[in-house]
mmCIF file of C-alpha atoms in Angstrom:
data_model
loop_
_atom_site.group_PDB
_atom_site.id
_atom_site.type_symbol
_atom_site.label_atom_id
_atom_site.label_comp_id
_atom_site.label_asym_id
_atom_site.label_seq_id
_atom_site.Cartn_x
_atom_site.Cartn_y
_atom_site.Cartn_z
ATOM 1 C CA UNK Y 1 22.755 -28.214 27.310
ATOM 2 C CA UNK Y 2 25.307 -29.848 24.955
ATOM 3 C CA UNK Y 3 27.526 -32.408 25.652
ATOM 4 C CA UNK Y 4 30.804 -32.307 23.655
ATOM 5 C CA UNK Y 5 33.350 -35.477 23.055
ATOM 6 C CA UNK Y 6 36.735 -35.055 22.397
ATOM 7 C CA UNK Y 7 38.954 -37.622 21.439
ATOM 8 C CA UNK Y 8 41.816 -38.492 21.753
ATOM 9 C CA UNK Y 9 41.979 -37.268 25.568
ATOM 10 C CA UNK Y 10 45.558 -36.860 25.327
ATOM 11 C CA UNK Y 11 48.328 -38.400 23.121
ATOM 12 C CA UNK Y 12 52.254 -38.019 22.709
ATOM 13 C CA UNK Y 13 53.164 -37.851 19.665
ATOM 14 C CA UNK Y 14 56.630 -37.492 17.172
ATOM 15 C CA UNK Y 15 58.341 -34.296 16.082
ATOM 16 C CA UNK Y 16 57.140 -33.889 12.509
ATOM 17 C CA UNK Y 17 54.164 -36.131 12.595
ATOM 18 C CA UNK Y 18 50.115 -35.003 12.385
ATOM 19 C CA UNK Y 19 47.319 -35.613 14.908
ATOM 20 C CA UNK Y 20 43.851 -35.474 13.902
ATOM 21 C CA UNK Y 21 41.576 -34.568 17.065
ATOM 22 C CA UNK Y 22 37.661 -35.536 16.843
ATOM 23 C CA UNK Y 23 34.895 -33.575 18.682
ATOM 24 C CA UNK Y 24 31.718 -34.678 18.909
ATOM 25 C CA UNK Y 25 28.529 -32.981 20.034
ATOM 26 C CA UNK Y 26 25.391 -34.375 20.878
ATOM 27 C CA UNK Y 27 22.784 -31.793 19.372
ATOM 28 C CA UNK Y 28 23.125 -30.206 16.366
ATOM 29 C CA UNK Y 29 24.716 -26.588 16.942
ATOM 30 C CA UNK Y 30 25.393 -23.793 15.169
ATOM 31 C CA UNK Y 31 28.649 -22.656 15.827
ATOM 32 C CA UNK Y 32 31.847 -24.651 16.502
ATOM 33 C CA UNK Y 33 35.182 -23.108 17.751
ATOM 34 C CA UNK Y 34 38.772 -24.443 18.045
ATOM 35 C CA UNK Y 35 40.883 -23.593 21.213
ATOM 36 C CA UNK Y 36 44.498 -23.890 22.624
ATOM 37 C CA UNK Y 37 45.739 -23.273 25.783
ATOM 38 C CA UNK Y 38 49.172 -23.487 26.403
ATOM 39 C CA UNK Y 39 50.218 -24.400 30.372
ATOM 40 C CA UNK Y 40 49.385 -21.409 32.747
ATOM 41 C CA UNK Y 41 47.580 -19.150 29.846
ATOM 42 C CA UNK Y 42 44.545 -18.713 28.858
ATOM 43 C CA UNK Y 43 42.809 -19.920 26.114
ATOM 44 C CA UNK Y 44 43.337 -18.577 22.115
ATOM 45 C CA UNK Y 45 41.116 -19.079 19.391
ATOM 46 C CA UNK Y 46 42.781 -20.885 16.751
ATOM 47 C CA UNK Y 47 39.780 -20.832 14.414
ATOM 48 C CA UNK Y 48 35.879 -21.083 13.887
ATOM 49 C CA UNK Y 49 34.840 -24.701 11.955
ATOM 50 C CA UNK Y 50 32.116 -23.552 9.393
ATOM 51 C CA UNK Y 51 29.640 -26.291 8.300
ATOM 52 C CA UNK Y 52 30.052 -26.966 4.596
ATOM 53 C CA UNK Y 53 32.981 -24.283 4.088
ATOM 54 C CA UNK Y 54 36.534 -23.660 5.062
ATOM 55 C CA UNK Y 55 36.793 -22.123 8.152
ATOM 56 C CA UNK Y 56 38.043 -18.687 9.386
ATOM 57 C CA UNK Y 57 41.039 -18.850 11.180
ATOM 58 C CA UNK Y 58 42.626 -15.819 13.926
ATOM 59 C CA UNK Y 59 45.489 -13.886 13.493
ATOM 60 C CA UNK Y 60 48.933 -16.200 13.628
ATOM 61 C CA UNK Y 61 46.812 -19.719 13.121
ATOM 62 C CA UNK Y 62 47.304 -20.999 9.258
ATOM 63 C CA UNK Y 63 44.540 -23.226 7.486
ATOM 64 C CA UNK Y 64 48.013 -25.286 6.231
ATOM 65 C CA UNK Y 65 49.262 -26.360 10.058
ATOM 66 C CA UNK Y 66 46.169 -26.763 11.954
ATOM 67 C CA UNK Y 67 43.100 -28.115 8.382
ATOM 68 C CA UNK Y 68 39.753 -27.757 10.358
ATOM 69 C CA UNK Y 69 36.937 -30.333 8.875
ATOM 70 C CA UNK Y 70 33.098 -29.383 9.700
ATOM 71 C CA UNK Y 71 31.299 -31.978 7.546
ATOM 72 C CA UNK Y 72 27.660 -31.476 9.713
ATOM 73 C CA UNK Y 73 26.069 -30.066 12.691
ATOM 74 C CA UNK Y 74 27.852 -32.333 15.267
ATOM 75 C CA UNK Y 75 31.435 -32.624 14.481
ATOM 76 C CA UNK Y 76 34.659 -31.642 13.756
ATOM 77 C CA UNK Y 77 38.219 -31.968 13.202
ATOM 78 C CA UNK Y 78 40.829 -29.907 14.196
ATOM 79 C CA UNK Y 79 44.409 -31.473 12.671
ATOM 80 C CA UNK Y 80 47.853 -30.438 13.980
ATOM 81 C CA UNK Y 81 50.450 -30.921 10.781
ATOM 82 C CA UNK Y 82 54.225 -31.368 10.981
ATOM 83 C CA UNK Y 83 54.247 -30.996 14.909
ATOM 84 C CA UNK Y 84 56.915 -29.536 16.855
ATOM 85 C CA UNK Y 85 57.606 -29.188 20.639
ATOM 86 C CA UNK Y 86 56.011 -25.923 20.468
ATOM 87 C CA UNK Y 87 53.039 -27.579 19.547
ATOM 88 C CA UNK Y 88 52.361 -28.975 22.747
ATOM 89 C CA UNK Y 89 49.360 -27.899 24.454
ATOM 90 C CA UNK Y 90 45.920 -28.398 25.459
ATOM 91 C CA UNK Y 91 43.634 -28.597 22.558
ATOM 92 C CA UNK Y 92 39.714 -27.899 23.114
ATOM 93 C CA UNK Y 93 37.178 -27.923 20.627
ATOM 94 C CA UNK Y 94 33.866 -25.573 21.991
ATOM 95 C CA UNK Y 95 29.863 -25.676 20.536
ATOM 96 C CA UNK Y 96 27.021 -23.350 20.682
ATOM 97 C CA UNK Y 97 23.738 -22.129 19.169
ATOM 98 C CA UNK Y 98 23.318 -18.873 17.940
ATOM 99 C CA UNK Y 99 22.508 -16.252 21.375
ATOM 100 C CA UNK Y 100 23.460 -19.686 23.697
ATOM 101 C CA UNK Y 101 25.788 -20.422 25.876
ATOM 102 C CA UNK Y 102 28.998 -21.940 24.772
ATOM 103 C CA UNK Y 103 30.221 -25.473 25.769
ATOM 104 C CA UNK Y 104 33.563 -27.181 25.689
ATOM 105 C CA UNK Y 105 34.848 -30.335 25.900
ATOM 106 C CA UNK Y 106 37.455 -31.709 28.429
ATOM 107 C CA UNK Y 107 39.791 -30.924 26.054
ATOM 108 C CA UNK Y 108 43.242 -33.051 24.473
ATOM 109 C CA UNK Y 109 46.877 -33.078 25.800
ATOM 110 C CA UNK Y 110 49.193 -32.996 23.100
ATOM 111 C CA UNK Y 111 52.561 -33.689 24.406
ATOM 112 C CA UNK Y 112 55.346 -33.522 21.129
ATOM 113 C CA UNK Y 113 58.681 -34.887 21.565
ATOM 114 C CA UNK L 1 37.795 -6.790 19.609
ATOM 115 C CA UNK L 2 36.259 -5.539 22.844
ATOM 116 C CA UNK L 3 38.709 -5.871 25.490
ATOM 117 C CA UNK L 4 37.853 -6.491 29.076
ATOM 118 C CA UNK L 5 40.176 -6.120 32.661
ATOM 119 C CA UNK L 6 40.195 -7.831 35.286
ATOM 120 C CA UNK L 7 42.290 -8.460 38.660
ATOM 121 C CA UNK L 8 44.721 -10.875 38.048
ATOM 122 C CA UNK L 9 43.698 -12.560 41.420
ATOM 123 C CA UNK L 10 41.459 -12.564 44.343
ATOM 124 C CA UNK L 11 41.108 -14.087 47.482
ATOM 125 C CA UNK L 12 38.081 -15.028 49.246
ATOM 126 C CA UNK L 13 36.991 -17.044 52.664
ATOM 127 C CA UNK L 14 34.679 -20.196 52.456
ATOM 128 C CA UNK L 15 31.221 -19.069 52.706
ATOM 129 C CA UNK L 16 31.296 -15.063 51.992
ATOM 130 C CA UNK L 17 29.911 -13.342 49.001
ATOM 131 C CA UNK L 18 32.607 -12.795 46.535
ATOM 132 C CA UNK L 19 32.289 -9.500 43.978
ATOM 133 C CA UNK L 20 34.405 -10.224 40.722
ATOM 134 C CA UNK L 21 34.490 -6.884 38.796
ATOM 135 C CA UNK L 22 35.291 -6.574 35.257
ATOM 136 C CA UNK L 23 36.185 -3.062 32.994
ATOM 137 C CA UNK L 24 35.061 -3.023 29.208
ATOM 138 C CA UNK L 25 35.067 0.916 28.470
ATOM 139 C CA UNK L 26 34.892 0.075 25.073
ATOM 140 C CA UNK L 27 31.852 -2.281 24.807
ATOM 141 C CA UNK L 28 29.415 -2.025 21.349
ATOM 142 C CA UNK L 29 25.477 -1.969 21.725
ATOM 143 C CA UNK L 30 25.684 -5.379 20.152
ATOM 144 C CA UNK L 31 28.110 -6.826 23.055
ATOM 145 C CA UNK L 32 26.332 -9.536 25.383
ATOM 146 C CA UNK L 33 28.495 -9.616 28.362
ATOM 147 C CA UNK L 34 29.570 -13.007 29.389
ATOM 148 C CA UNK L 35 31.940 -14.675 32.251
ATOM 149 C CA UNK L 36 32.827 -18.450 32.164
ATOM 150 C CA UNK L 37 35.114 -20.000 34.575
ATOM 151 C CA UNK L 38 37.615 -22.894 34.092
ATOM 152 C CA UNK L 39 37.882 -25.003 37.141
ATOM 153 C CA UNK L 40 41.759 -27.003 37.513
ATOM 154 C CA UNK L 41 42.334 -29.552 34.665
ATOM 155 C CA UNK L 42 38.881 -28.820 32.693
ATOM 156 C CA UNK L 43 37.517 -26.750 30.215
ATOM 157 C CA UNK L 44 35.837 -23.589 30.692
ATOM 158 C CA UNK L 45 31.965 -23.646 31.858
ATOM 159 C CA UNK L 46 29.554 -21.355 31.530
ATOM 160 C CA UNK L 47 28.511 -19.118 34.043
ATOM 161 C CA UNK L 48 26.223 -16.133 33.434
ATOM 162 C CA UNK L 49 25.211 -13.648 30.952
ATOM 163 C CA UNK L 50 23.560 -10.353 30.294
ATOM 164 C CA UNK L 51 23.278 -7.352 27.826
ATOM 165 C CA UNK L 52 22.030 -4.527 29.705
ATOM 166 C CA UNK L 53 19.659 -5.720 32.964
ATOM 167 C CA UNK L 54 20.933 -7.586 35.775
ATOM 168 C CA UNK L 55 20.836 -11.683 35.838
ATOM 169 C CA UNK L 56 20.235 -14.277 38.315
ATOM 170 C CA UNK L 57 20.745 -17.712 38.248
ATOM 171 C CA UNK L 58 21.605 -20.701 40.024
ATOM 172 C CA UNK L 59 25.406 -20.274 40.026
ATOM 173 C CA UNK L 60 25.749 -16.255 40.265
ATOM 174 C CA UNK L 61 24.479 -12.960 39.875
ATOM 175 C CA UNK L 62 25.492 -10.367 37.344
ATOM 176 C CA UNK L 63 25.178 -6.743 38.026
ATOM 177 C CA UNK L 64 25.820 -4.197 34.946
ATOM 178 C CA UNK L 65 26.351 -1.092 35.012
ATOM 179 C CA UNK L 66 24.159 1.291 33.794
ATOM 180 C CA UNK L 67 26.601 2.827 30.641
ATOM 181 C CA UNK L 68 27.906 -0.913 30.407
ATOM 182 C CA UNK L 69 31.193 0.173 30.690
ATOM 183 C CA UNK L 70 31.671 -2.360 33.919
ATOM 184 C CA UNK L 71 30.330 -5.461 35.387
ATOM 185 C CA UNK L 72 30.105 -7.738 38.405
ATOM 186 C CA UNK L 73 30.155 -11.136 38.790
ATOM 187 C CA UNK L 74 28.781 -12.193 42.278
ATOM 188 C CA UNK L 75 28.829 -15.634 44.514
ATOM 189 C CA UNK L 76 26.439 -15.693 46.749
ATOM 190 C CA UNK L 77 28.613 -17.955 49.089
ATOM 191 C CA UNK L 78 31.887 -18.979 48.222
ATOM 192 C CA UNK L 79 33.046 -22.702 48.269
ATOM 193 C CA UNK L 80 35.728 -24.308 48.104
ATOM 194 C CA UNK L 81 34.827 -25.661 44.656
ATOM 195 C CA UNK L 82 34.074 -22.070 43.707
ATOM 196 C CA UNK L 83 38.100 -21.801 43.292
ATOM 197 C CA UNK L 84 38.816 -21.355 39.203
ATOM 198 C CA UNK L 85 39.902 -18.689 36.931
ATOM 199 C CA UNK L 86 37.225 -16.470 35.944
ATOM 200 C CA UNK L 87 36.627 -14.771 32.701
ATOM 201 C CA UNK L 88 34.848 -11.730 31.619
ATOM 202 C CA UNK L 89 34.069 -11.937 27.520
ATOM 203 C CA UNK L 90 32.602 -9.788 25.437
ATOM 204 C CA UNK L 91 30.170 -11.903 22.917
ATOM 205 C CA UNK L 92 29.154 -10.065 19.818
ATOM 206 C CA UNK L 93 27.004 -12.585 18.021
ATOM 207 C CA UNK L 94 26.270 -10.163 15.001
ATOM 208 C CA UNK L 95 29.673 -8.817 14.227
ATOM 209 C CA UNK L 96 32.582 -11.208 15.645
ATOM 210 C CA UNK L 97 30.513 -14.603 14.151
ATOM 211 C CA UNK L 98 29.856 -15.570 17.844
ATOM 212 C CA UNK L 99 33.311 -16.104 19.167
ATOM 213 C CA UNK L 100 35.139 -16.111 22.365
ATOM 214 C CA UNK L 101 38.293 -14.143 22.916
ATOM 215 C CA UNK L 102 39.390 -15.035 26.529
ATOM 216 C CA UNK L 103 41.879 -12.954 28.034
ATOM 217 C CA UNK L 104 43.687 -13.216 31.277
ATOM 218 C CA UNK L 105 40.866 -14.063 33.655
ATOM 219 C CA UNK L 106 40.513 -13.337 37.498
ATOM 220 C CA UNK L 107 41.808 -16.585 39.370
ATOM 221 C CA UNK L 108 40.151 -16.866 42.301
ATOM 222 C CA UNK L 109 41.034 -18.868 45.792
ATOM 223 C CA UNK L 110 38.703 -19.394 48.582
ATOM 224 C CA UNK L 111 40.388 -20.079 51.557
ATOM 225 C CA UNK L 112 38.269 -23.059 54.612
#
């Protein structure tokens, strides 16, 4: 099984300001996903990191407010650009190999005043 | 995407078997079944998955049905720590790039 890091854990941050959130995993994977979950919902896919290429983002989720960085087979960035108060939310950054499970990590709290 | 239902919510006493039943009428051939669960204040784990035979494994069972169109999710005995929301995905690792689309999920209590 994978282990996944994310960092920072949670932060509050300033109305207009970017936060750069770090996942780690700790075997190479395959596939690497970006998550938010507002409170109460579910989760939504903001976007799949692709090693060595940009990466493919949903429906509503824009490569210029939330830049995605894949640079190898263990980590990723997910950025949040110019935030706003609707920005707050639980980020979580997910792993797997191709026909494996998927893992997440514990997730960050982004609180945006 | 393949959509799934599920109950909004279910209830369940400490130490009974606990049937979580999901709809997806309009699974593909190349749809694995899969059902995570997100215990309070942490990120989804995995739980059990399948394409078209039932699964065992430490956690839970998972019982298909035989057109696909439906599937269980069973605990054996319920405990306390079983309590979470529950989700029912559709995986298509051939056509969707691998990704997860959660939707509403089946949060389930257990009651002492």
């Amino acid at each position: 099984s994978a282990v996944i890091s994310q960092k920072p854990s949670r932060d509050i941050c300033q109305r207009g300001t970017s936060l750069t959130i770090q996942c780690q995993v700790d075997s190479q994977v395959t596939m690497m996903f970006w998550y938010r979950q507002q409170p109460g919902q579910s989760l939504t896919l903001i976007a799949t990191a692709n090693q060595g290429s940009e990466a493919t983002y949903e429906s509503g989720f824009v490569i210029d407010k939330f830049p995605i960085s894949r640079p190898n087979l263990t980590f990723s960035t997910l950025t949040v650009s110019n935030m706003s108060p609707e920005d707050s939310s639980i980020y979580l950054c997910s792993a797997s190999d191709f026909d494996e499970k998927l893992f997440f990590g514990s997730g960050t709290q982004l609180s945006v005043l | 995407d393949a959509k799934t239902t599920q109950p909004n919510s279910m209830e369940s006493n400490e130490e009974e078997p606990v049937h979580l039943p999901c709809n997806h009428s309009t699974i593909s051939g190349t749809d694995y079944i899969h059902w995570y669960r997100q215990l309070p204040s942490q990120g989804p784990e995995y739980v059990i998955h399948g394409l078209t035979s039932n699964v065992n494994n430490r956690m839970a069972s998972l019982a298909i049905a035989e057109d696909r169109k439906s599937s269980t999710l069973i605990l054996h005995r319920a405990t306390l720590r079983d309590a979470a929301v529950y989700y029912c995905i559709l995986r298509d690792l051939y056509n969707q790039g691998g990704k997860l689309i959660f939707g509403q999920g089946t949060e389930l209590s257990v009651k002492p």
